[in-house]
mmCIF file of C-alpha atoms in Angstrom:
data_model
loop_
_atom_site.group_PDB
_atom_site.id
_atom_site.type_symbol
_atom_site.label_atom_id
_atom_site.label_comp_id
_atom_site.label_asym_id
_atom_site.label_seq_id
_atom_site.Cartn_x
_atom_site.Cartn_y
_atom_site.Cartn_z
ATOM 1 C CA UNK A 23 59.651 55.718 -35.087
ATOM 2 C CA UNK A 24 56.131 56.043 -36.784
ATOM 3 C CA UNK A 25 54.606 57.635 -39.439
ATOM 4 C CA UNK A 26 51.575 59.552 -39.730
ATOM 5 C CA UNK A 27 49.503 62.690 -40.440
ATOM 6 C CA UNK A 28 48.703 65.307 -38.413
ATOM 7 C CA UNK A 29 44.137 65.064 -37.997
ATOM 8 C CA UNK A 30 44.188 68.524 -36.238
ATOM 9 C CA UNK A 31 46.119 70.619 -33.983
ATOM 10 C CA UNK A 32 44.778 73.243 -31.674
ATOM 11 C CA UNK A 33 47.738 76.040 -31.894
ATOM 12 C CA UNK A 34 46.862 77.685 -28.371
ATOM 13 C CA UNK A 35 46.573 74.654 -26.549
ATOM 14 C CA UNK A 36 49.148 72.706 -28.740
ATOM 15 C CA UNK A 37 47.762 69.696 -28.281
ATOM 16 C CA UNK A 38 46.346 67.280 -31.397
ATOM 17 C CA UNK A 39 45.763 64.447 -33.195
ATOM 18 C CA UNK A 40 47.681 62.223 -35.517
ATOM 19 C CA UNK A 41 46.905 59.282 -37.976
ATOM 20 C CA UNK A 42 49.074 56.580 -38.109
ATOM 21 C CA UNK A 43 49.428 54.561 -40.860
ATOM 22 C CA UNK A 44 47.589 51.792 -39.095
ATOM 23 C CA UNK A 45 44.685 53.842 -39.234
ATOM 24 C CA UNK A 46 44.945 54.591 -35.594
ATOM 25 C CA UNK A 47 44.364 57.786 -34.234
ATOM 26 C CA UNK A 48 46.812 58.821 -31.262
ATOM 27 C CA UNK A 49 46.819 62.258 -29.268
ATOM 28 C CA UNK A 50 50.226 64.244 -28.871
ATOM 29 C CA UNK A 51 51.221 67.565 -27.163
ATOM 30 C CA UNK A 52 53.625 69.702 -28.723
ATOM 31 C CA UNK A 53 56.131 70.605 -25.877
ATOM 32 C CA UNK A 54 58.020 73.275 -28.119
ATOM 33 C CA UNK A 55 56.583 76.196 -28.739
ATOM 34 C CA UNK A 56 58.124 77.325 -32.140
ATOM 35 C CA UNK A 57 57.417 74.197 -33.854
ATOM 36 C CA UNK A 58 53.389 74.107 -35.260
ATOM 37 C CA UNK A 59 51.715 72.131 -37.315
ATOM 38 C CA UNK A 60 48.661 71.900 -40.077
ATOM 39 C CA UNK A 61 46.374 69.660 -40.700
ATOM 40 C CA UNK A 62 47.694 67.089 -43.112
ATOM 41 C CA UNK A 63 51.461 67.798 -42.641
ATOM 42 C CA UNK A 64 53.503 64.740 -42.199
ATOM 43 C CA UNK A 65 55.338 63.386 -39.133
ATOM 44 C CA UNK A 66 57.176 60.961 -37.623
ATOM 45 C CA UNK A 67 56.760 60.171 -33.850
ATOM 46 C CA UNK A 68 57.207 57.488 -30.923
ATOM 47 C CA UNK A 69 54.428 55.735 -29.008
ATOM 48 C CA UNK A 70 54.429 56.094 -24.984
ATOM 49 C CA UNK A 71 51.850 55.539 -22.239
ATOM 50 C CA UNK A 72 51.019 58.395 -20.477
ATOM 51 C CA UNK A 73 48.967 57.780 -17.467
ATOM 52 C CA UNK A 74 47.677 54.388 -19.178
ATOM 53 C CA UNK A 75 46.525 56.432 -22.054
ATOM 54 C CA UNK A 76 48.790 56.045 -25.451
ATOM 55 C CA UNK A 77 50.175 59.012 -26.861
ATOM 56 C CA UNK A 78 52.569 59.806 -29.498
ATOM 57 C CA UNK A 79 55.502 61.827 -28.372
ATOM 58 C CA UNK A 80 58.613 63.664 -30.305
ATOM 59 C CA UNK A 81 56.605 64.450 -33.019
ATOM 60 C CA UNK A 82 58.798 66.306 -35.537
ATOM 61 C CA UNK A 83 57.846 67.266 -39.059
ATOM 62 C CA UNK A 84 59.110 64.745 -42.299
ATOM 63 C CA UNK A 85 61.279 67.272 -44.375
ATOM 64 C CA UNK A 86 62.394 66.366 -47.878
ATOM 65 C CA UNK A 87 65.373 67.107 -49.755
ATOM 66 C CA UNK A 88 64.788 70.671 -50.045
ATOM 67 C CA UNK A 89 64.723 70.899 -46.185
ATOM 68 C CA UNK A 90 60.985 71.870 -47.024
ATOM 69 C CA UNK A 91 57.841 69.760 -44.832
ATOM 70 C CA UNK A 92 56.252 67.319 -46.520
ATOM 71 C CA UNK A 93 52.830 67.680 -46.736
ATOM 72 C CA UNK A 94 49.308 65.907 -48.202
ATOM 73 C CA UNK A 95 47.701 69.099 -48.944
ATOM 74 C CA UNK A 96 50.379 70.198 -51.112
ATOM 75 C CA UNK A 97 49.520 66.184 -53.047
ATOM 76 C CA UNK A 98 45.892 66.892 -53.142
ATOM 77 C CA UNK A 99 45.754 70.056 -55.148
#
């Protein structure tokens, strides 16, 4: 699996983009409807082709020893 940060996610459409550490910036769709994310939360995900275009796909959220998400926002303040 990768690892990367969440650029934007659009919460009705659940659809976004993530940042991988490459630098690369890879569209996903969030296929369960309780999980959301925020901008700079971050995840770890697989790569797949979806009709020829790459996509990242089981995105779930990094959690850390408290069972809380990790997050850059919560490193930039």
């Amino acid at each position: 699996m990768r690892t990367g940060i969440i650029l934007s996610y659009n919460r009705a459409a659940r659809y976004g983009f993530v940042k991988d550490i490459n630098g690369q910036k890879i569209r996903f769709y969030n296929e369960d409807p309780l999980t959301f994310f925020q901008r700079l939360d971050v995840v770890r995900f697989r790569i797949a082709f979806i009709g020829s275009c790459l996509r990242a796909v089981n995105v779930i959220h990094v959690i850390d020893k408290h069972g809380k998400t990790i997050s850059m926002r919560t490193m930039i303040n």
